[in-house]
């Protein structure tokens, strides 16, 4: 992640969320807000959403995922270094 130096990070699913945020919390409890991920001297906005496989099994969750993508867009617009 440090080599890529992203403006934002989108985390898809439980395993990735738990690994990056070092928590046992569920995706449902982590999504819906922008987290901060420390990369060296920088703090990068991080958005958690459902894994694509979950969305295929649970189409009703697509509405929630869409809200997460909108939050990602806002975070990117605020933090883009372009």
PDB file of N, CA and C in Angstrom, residues 4 9 12 16 18-19 31 35-36 38 41 44 48 58 60 62-64 68 72 80-81:
ATOM      1  N   UNK A   4       2.095   2.084  -3.492  1.00  0.00           N
ATOM      2  CA  UNK A   4       1.062   2.610  -4.391  1.00  0.00           C
ATOM      3  C   UNK A   4       0.640   4.023  -4.034  1.00  0.00           C
ATOM      4  N   UNK A   9      -8.756   4.034  -0.083  1.00  0.00           N
ATOM      5  CA  UNK A   9      -8.724   2.575  -0.143  1.00  0.00           C
ATOM      6  C   UNK A   9     -10.150   2.070  -0.034  1.00  0.00           C
ATOM      7  N   UNK A  12     -13.076  -4.639   0.221  1.00  0.00           N
ATOM      8  CA  UNK A  12     -14.194  -5.486  -0.168  1.00  0.00           C
ATOM      9  C   UNK A  12     -14.234  -6.747   0.679  1.00  0.00           C
ATOM     10  N   UNK A  16     -10.567  -8.786   4.194  1.00  0.00           N
ATOM     11  CA  UNK A  16      -9.760  -7.589   3.929  1.00  0.00           C
ATOM     12  C   UNK A  16      -9.977  -6.526   5.002  1.00  0.00           C
ATOM     13  N   UNK A  18     -10.975  -6.929   8.146  1.00  0.00           N
ATOM     14  CA  UNK A  18     -10.363  -7.344   9.419  1.00  0.00           C
ATOM     15  C   UNK A  18      -8.839  -7.265   9.365  1.00  0.00           C
ATOM     16  N   UNK A  19      -8.269  -7.573   8.220  1.00  0.00           N
ATOM     17  CA  UNK A  19      -6.814  -7.529   8.089  1.00  0.00           C
ATOM     18  C   UNK A  19      -6.283  -6.101   8.155  1.00  0.00           C
ATOM     19  N   UNK A  31     -19.039  -0.720   7.768  1.00  0.00           N
ATOM     20  CA  UNK A  31     -19.413   0.061   6.604  1.00  0.00           C
ATOM     21  C   UNK A  31     -20.271   1.251   7.033  1.00  0.00           C
ATOM     22  N   UNK A  35     -13.181   5.315   7.396  1.00  0.00           N
ATOM     23  CA  UNK A  35     -12.151   5.028   8.389  1.00  0.00           C
ATOM     24  C   UNK A  35     -10.853   5.691   7.942  1.00  0.00           C
ATOM     25  N   UNK A  36      -9.875   5.707   8.817  1.00  0.00           N
ATOM     26  CA  UNK A  36      -8.553   6.236   8.493  1.00  0.00           C
ATOM     27  C   UNK A  36      -7.546   5.110   8.608  1.00  0.00           C
ATOM     28  N   UNK A  38      -3.455   4.282   8.443  1.00  0.00           N
ATOM     29  CA  UNK A  38      -2.125   4.900   8.535  1.00  0.00           C
ATOM     30  C   UNK A  38      -1.156   4.191   7.602  1.00  0.00           C
ATOM     31  N   UNK A  41       3.783   8.080   6.990  1.00  0.00           N
ATOM     32  CA  UNK A  41       3.462   9.389   7.563  1.00  0.00           C
ATOM     33  C   UNK A  41       2.072   9.880   7.170  1.00  0.00           C
ATOM     34  N   UNK A  44      -4.778   7.647   5.171  1.00  0.00           N
ATOM     35  CA  UNK A  44      -5.558   7.480   3.948  1.00  0.00           C
ATOM     36  C   UNK A  44      -6.992   7.121   4.315  1.00  0.00           C
ATOM     37  N   UNK A  48     -15.184   0.636   3.777  1.00  0.00           N
ATOM     38  CA  UNK A  48     -15.468  -0.802   3.810  1.00  0.00           C
ATOM     39  C   UNK A  48     -16.833  -1.052   3.172  1.00  0.00           C
ATOM     40  N   UNK A  58     -26.888 -11.820  -2.100  1.00  0.00           N
ATOM     41  CA  UNK A  58     -27.819 -10.972  -1.353  1.00  0.00           C
ATOM     42  C   UNK A  58     -28.072  -9.679  -2.126  1.00  0.00           C
ATOM     43  N   UNK A  60     -30.339  -7.543  -2.187  1.00  0.00           N
ATOM     44  CA  UNK A  60     -30.873  -6.407  -1.426  1.00  0.00           C
ATOM     45  C   UNK A  60     -29.759  -5.552  -0.827  1.00  0.00           C
ATOM     46  N   UNK A  62     -27.181  -4.536  -2.313  1.00  0.00           N
ATOM     47  CA  UNK A  62     -26.586  -3.655  -3.333  1.00  0.00           C
ATOM     48  C   UNK A  62     -26.881  -2.192  -3.056  1.00  0.00           C
ATOM     49  N   UNK A  63     -28.028  -1.906  -2.488  1.00  0.00           N
ATOM     50  CA  UNK A  63     -28.372  -0.523  -2.143  1.00  0.00           C
ATOM     51  C   UNK A  63     -27.380   0.028  -1.113  1.00  0.00           C
ATOM     52  N   UNK A  64     -27.046  -0.782  -0.126  1.00  0.00           N
ATOM     53  CA  UNK A  64     -26.075  -0.360   0.887  1.00  0.00           C
ATOM     54  C   UNK A  64     -24.681  -0.204   0.282  1.00  0.00           C
ATOM     55  N   UNK A  68     -21.962   3.019  -0.018  1.00  0.00           N
ATOM     56  CA  UNK A  68     -20.533   2.956   0.287  1.00  0.00           C
ATOM     57  C   UNK A  68     -19.704   3.524  -0.866  1.00  0.00           C
ATOM     58  N   UNK A  72     -17.126   6.605  -0.941  1.00  0.00           N
ATOM     59  CA  UNK A  72     -15.792   6.494  -1.539  1.00  0.00           C
ATOM     60  C   UNK A  72     -15.536   7.655  -2.501  1.00  0.00           C
ATOM     61  N   UNK A  80      -8.036  13.683  -3.197  1.00  0.00           N
ATOM     62  CA  UNK A  80      -7.276  13.422  -4.415  1.00  0.00           C
ATOM     63  C   UNK A  80      -6.093  14.396  -4.505  1.00  0.00           C
ATOM     64  N   UNK A  81      -4.968  13.835  -4.902  1.00  0.00           N
ATOM     65  CA  UNK A  81      -3.760  14.670  -5.032  1.00  0.00           C
ATOM     66  C   UNK A  81      -3.483  14.976  -6.502  1.00  0.00           C
TER      67      UNK A  81
END
